[in-house]
CSV table of C-alpha atoms and ligand atoms in Angstrom, one decimal:
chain,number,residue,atom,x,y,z
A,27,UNK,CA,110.9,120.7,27.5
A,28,UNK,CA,111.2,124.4,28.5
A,29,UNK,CA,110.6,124.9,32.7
A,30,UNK,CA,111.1,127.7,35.2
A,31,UNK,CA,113.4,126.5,37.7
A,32,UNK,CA,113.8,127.4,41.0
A,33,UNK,CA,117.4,126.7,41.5
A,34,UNK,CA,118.2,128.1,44.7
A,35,UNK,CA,116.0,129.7,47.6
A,36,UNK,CA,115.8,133.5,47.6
A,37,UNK,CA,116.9,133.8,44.3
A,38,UNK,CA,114.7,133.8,41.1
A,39,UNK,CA,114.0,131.4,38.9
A,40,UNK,CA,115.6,130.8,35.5
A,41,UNK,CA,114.1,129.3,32.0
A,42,UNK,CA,115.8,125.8,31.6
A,43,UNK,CA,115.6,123.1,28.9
A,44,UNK,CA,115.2,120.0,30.6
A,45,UNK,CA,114.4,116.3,29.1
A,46,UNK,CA,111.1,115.2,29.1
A,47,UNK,CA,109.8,113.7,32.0
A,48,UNK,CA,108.6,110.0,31.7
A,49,UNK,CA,105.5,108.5,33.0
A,50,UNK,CA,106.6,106.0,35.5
A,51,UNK,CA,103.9,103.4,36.7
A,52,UNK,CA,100.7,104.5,37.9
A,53,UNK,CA,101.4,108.1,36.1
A,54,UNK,CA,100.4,110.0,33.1
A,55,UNK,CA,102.5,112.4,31.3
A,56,UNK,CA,100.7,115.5,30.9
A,57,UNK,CA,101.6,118.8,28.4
A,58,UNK,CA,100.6,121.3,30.6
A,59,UNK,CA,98.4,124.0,29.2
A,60,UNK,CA,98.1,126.1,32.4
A,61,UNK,CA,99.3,126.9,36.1
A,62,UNK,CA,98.0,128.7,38.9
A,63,UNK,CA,100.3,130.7,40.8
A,64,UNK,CA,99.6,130.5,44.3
A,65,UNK,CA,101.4,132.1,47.9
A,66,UNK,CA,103.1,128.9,48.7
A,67,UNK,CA,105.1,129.2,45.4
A,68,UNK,CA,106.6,132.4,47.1
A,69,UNK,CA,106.9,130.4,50.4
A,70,UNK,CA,109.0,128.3,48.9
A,71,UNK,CA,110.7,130.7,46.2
A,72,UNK,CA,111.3,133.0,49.6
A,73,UNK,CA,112.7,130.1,51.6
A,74,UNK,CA,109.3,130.5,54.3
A,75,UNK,CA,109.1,126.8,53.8
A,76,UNK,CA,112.3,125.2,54.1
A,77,UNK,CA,113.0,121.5,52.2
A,78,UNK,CA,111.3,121.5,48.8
A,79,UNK,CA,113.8,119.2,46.0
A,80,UNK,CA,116.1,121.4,44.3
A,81,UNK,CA,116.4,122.3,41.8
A,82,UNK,CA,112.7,122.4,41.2
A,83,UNK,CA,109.5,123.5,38.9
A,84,UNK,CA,106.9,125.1,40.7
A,85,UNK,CA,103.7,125.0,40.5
A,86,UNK,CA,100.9,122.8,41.7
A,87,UNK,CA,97.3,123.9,40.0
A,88,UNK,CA,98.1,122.1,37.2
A,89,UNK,CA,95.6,122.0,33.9
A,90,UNK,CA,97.0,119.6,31.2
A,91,UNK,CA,96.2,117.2,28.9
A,92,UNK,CA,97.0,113.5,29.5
A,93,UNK,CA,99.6,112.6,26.1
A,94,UNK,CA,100.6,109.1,27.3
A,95,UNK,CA,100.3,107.1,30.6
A,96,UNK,CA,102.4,105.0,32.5
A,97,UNK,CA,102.4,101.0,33.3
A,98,UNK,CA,99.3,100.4,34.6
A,99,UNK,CA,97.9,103.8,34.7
A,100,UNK,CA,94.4,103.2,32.9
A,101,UNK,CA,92.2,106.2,34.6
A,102,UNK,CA,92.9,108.7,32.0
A,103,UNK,CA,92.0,108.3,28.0
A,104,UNK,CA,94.7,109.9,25.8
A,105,UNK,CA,93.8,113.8,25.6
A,106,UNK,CA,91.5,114.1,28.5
A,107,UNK,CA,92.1,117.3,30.3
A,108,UNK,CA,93.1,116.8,34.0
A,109,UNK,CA,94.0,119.0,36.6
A,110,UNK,CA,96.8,118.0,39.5
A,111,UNK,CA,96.8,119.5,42.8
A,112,UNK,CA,99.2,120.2,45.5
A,113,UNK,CA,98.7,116.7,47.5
A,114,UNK,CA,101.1,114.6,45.0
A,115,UNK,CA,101.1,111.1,46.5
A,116,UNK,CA,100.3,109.5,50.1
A,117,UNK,CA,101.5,106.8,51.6
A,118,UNK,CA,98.1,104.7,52.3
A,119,UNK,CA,99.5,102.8,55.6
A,120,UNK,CA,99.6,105.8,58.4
A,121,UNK,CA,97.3,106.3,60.9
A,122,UNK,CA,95.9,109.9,58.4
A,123,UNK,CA,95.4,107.9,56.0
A,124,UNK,CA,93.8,105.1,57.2
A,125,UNK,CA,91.3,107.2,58.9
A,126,UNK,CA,90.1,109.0,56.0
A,127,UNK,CA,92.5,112.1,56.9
A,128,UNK,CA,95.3,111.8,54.1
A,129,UNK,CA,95.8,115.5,53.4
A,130,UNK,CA,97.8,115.1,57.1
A,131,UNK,CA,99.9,111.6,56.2
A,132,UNK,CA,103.3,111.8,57.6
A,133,UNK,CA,105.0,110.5,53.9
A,134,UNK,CA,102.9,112.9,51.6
A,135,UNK,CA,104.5,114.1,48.8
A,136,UNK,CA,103.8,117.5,47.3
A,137,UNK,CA,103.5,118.8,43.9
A,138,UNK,CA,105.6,121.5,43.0
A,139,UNK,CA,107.6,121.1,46.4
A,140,UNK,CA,108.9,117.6,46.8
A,141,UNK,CA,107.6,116.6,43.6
A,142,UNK,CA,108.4,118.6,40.3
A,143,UNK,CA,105.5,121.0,39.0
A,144,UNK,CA,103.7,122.8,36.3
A,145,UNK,CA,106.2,125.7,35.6
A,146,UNK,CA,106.9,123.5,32.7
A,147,UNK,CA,105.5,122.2,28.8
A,148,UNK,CA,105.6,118.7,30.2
A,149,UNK,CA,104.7,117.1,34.0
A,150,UNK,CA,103.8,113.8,35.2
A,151,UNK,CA,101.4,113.5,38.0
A,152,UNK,CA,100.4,109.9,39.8
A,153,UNK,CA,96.6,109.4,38.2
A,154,UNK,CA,95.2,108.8,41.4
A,155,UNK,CA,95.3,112.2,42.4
A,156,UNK,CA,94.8,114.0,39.4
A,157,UNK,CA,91.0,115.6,38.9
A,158,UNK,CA,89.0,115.7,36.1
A,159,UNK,CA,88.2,119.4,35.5
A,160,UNK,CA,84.1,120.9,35.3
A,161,UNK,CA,84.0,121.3,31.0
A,162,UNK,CA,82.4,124.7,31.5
A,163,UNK,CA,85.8,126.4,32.5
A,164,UNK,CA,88.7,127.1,30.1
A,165,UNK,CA,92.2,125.5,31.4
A,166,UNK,CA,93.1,129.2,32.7
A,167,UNK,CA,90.2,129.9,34.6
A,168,UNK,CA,89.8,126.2,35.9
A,169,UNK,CA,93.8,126.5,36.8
A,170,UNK,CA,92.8,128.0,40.6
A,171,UNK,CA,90.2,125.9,41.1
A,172,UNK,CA,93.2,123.4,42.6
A,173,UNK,CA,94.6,125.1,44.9
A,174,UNK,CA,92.8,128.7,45.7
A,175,UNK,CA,89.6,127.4,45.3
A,176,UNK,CA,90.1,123.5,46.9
A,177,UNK,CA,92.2,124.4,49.9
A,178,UNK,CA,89.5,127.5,50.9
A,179,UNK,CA,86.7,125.1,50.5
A,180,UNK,CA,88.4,122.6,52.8
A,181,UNK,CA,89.0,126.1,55.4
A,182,UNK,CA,85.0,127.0,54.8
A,183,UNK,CA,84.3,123.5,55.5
A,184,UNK,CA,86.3,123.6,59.5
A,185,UNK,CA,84.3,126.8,60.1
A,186,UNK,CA,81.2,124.8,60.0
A,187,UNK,CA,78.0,126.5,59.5
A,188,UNK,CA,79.0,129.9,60.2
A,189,UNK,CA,75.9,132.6,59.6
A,190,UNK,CA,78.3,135.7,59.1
A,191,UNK,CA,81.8,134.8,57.9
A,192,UNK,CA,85.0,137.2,57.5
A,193,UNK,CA,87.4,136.6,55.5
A,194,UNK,CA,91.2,138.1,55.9
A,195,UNK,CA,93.3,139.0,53.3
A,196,UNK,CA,91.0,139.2,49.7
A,197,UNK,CA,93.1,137.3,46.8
A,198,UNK,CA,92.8,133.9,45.2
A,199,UNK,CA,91.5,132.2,47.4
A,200,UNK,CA,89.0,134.4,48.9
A,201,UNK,CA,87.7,136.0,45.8
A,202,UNK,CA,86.5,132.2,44.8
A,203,UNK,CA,85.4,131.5,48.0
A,204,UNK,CA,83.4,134.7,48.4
A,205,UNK,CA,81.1,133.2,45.6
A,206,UNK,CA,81.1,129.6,47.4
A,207,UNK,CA,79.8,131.2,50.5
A,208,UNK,CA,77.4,133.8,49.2
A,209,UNK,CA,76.0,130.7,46.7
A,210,UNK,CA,75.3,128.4,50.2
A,211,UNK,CA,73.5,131.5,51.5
A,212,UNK,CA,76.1,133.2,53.9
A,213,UNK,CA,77.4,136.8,54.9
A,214,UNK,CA,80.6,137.0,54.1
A,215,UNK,CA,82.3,140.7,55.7
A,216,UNK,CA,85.9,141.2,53.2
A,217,UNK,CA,88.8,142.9,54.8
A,218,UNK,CA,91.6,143.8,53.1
A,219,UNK,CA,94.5,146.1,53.4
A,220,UNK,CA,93.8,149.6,54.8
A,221,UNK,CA,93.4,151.4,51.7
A,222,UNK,CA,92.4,148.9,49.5
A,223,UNK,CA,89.8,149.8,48.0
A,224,UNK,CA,89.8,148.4,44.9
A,225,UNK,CA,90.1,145.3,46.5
A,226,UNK,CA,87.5,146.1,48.7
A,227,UNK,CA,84.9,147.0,45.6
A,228,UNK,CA,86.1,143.6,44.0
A,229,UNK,CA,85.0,141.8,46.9
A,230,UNK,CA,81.4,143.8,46.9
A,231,UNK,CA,81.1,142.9,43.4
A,232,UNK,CA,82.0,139.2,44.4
A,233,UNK,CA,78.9,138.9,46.7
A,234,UNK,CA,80.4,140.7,49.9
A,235,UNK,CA,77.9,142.1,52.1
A,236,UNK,CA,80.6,144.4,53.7
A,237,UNK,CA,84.2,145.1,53.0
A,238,UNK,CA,86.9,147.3,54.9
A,239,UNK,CA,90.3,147.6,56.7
A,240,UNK,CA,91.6,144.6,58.7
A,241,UNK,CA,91.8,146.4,61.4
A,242,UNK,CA,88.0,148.1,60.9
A,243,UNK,CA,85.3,145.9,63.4
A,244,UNK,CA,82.6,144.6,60.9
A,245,UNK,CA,79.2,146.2,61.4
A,246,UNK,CA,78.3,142.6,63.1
A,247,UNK,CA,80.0,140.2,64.9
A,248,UNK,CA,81.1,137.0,62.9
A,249,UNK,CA,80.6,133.4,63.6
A,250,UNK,CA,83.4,132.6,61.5
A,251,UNK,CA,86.2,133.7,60.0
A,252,UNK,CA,89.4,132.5,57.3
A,253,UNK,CA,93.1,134.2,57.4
A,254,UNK,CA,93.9,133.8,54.0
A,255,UNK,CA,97.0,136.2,54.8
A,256,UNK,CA,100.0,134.8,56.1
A,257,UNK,CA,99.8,137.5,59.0
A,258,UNK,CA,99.4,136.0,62.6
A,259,UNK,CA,98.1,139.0,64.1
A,260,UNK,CA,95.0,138.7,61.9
A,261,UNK,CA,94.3,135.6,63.9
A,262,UNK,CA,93.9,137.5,67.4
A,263,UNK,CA,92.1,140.2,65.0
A,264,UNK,CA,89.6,138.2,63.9
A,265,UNK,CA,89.1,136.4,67.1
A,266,UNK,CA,88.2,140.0,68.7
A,267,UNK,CA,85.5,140.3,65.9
A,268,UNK,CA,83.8,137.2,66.4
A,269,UNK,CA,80.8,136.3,68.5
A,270,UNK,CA,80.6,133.3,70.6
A,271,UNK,CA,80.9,129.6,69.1
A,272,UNK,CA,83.0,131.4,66.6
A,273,UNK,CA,86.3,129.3,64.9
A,274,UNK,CA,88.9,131.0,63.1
A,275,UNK,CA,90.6,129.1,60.3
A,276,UNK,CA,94.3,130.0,58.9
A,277,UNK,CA,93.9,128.8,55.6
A,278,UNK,CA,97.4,129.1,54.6
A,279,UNK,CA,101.0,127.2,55.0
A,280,UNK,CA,103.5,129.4,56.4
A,281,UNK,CA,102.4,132.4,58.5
A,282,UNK,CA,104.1,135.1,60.6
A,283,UNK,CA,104.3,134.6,64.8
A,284,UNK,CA,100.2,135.0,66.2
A,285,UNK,CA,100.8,137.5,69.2
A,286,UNK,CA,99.6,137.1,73.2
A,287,UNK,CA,95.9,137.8,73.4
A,288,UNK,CA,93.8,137.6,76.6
A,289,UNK,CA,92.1,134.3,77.7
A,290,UNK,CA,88.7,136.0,77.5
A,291,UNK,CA,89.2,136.2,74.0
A,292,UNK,CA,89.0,133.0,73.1
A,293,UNK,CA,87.0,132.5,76.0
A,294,UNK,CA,82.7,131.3,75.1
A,295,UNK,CA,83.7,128.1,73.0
A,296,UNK,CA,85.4,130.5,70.1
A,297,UNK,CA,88.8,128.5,68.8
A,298,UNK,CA,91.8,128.7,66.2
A,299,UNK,CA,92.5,126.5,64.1
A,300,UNK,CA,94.5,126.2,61.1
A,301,UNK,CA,93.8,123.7,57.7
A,302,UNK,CA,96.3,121.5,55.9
A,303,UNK,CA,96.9,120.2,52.2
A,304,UNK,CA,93.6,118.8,51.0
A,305,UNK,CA,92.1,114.5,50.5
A,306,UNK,CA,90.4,113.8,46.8
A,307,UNK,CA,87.0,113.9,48.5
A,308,UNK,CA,87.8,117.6,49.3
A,309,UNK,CA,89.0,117.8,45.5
A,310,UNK,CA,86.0,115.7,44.2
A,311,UNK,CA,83.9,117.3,46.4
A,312,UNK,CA,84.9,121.0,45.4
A,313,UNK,CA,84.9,120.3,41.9
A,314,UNK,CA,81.3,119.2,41.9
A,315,UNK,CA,79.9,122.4,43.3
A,316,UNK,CA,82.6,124.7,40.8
A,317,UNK,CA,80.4,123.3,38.3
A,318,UNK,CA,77.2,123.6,39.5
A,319,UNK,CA,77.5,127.3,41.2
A,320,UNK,CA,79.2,128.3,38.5
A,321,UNK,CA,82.7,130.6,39.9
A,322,UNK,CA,84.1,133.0,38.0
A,323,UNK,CA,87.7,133.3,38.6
A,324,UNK,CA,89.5,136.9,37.9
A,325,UNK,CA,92.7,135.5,36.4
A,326,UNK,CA,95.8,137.9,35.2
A,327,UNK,CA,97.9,135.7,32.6
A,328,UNK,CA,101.8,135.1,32.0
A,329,UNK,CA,103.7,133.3,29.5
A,330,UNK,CA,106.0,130.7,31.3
A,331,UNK,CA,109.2,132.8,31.1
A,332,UNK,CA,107.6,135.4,33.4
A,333,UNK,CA,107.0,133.1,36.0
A,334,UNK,CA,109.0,135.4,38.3
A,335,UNK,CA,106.7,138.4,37.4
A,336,UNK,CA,103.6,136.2,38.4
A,337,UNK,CA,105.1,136.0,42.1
A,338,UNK,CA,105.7,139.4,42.2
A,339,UNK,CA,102.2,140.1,41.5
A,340,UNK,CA,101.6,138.2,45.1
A,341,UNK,CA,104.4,139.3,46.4
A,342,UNK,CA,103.4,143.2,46.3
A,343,UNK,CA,99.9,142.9,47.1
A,344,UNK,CA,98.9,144.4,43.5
A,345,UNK,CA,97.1,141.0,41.9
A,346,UNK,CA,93.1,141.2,42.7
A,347,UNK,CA,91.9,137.4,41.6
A,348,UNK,CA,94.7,134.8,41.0
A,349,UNK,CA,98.1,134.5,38.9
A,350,UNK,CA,98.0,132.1,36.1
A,351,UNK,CA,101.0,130.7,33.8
A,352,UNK,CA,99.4,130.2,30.5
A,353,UNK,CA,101.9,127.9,29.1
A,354,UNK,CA,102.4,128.1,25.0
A,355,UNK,CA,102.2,124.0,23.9
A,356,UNK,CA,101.7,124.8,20.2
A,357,UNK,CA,105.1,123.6,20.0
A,358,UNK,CA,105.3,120.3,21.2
A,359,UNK,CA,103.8,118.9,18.1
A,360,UNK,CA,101.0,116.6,20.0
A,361,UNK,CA,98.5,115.3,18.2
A,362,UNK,CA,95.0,117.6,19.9
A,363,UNK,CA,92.4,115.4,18.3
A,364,UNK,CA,89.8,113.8,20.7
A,365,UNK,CA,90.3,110.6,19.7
A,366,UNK,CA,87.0,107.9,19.8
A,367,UNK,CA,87.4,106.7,23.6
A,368,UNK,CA,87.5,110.4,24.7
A,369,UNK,CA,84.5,111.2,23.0
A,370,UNK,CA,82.7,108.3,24.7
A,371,UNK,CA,83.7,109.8,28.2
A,372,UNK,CA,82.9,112.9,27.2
A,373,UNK,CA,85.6,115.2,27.6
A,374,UNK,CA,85.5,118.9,26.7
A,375,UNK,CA,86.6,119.9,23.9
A,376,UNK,CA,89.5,122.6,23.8
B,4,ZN,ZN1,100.0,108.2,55.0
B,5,ZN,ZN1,98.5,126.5,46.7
């Protein structure tokens, strides 16, 4: 199989021709049809977060379809699309995980970090934590559902009920979550970079009631916000904006020093918090309401082999919506057909 392979940290990743991976027990074997591209990639790509396997493929918001599964793996029928997350594997005996808080278990392995990814034609996933995916959405908009879109719906969910909620930083995962939020009846106040204001008219047209400059007060206090930027000082920021009761929520994995602030501050029962990974409910959970709402995701597409141009797109800022690797499996000489048992669960047809 072809792959994009991150070889070394801080350098950029090359096209490879590796062997097929193998389904070991309790996993499917998926040809990957699409990949979300998401900020951790260029965490780890950058060397922000600092043990992933090596060499590696990137990529966890995986959208495949299952060709063969594993000893004992019976979840998944032959050709039933699946999607495969970041949270690879968990160990099922810790303390997280044995009080329903997996997405924090001390041996969790990661996909596309310590577990290889979706830059690839090929990836196997362990079936328990794959996702069926909502049939309404094609494999490249339903690709940053798993990541963007589940890991911002766990950061919603730790601001509680917030009224009038800001969101920092405006890309993948806020331009989903805008919709979440302004679907369950909230305010949501967009800031972006000063200057932005493209992404400031995207977020409008998202169902913003009010976007600006991160460092513009919103016309009301908020009762919640999510750093979606891996900026600290948006943290003290959005503290400043918020009324009382208010929780701020870093929804991402690696972010820059947060600076001093004054006790009063965070003073009238405001906190900081941040989120990590994601469980399946979260997954199961999200997925449910992708199909009901339904979101439109803004998705700007590469072939594989400009996997490094995808990150760049994050990188700089540019990308309004979310990076996706639409990966060309016309090749692998699969057969497509839905055979009799998928038809019988119902899976989408492609
Ligand atoms: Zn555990
Ligand atoms: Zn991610």
């Amino acid at each position: 199989m072809r792959a994009m392979v991150l070889e070394r940290q801080r350098q950029p990743l090359g096209l490879a021709e590796l062997p097929d991976p193998r389904p070991g027990a309790g996993q499917v074997l998926l040809v990957v049809s699409a990949c979300g591209v998401c900020r951790t990639d260029l965490h780890i790509a950058d060397g922000e977060l600092t043990e992933p396997r090596l060499p590696l493929a990137m990529g966890h918001q995986i959208v495949g379809t299952v060709a063969e599964a594993g000893e004992g793996a019976e979840r998944f029928a032959e050709g039933q699309r699946v999607g495969v997350p970041w949270l690879g594997w968990t160990c099922g005996e810790c303390r997280y995980c044995t009080s329903g808080r997996e997405n924090l278990c001390d041996r969790a392995r990661f996909t596309g970090y310590d577990l290889d990814g979706g830059y690839a034609e090929l990836a196997v996933a362990d079936e328990r934590y794959c996702f069926p995916i909502p049939e309404s959405y094609p494999d490249e908009q339903a690709a940053p559902l798993l990541c963007a879109g589940l890991i911002g719906y766990r950061a919603l969910r730790l601001v509680g009920d917030a009224e009038r909620i800001g969101f920092y930083g405006f890309g993948a995962s806020a331009h989903i979550l805008c919709q979440v939020a302004a679907h369950q009846g909230r305010r949501v106040f967009a800031f972006t970079r000063a200057g932005d204001e493209e992404g400031q008219a995207f977020a409008r047209e998202l169902g913003a009631e009010w976007a600006g400059a991160s460092d513009e007060a919103p016309p009301e206090p908020l009762d919640g916000a999510i750093v979606f930027a891996p900026v600290g000082a948006l943290m003290t920021t959005a503290l400043q904006a918020s009324a009382k009761g208010a929780r701020v929520v870093s929804a991402g994995i690696h972010m820059s020093d947060i600076p001093s602030f004054p006790y009063e501050q965070l003073w009238g029962e405001r906190s900081l918090a941040s989120v990590a990974n994601l469980t399946r409910r979260d997954g199961e959970e999200f997925m449910a309401l992708a199909s009901q709402i339904p979101i439109r995701t803004e998705v700007e597409l590469y072939p594989l082999e400009e996997a490094n141009e995808a990150l760049d797109s994050i990188r700089s800022g540019r990308l309004h919506g979310a990076a996706v690797l639409q990966i060309d499996v016309s090749g692998r000489g699969r057969p497509r057909e839905v055979d009799a048992e998928c038809e019988r669960r119902g899976r989408p047809r492609r």
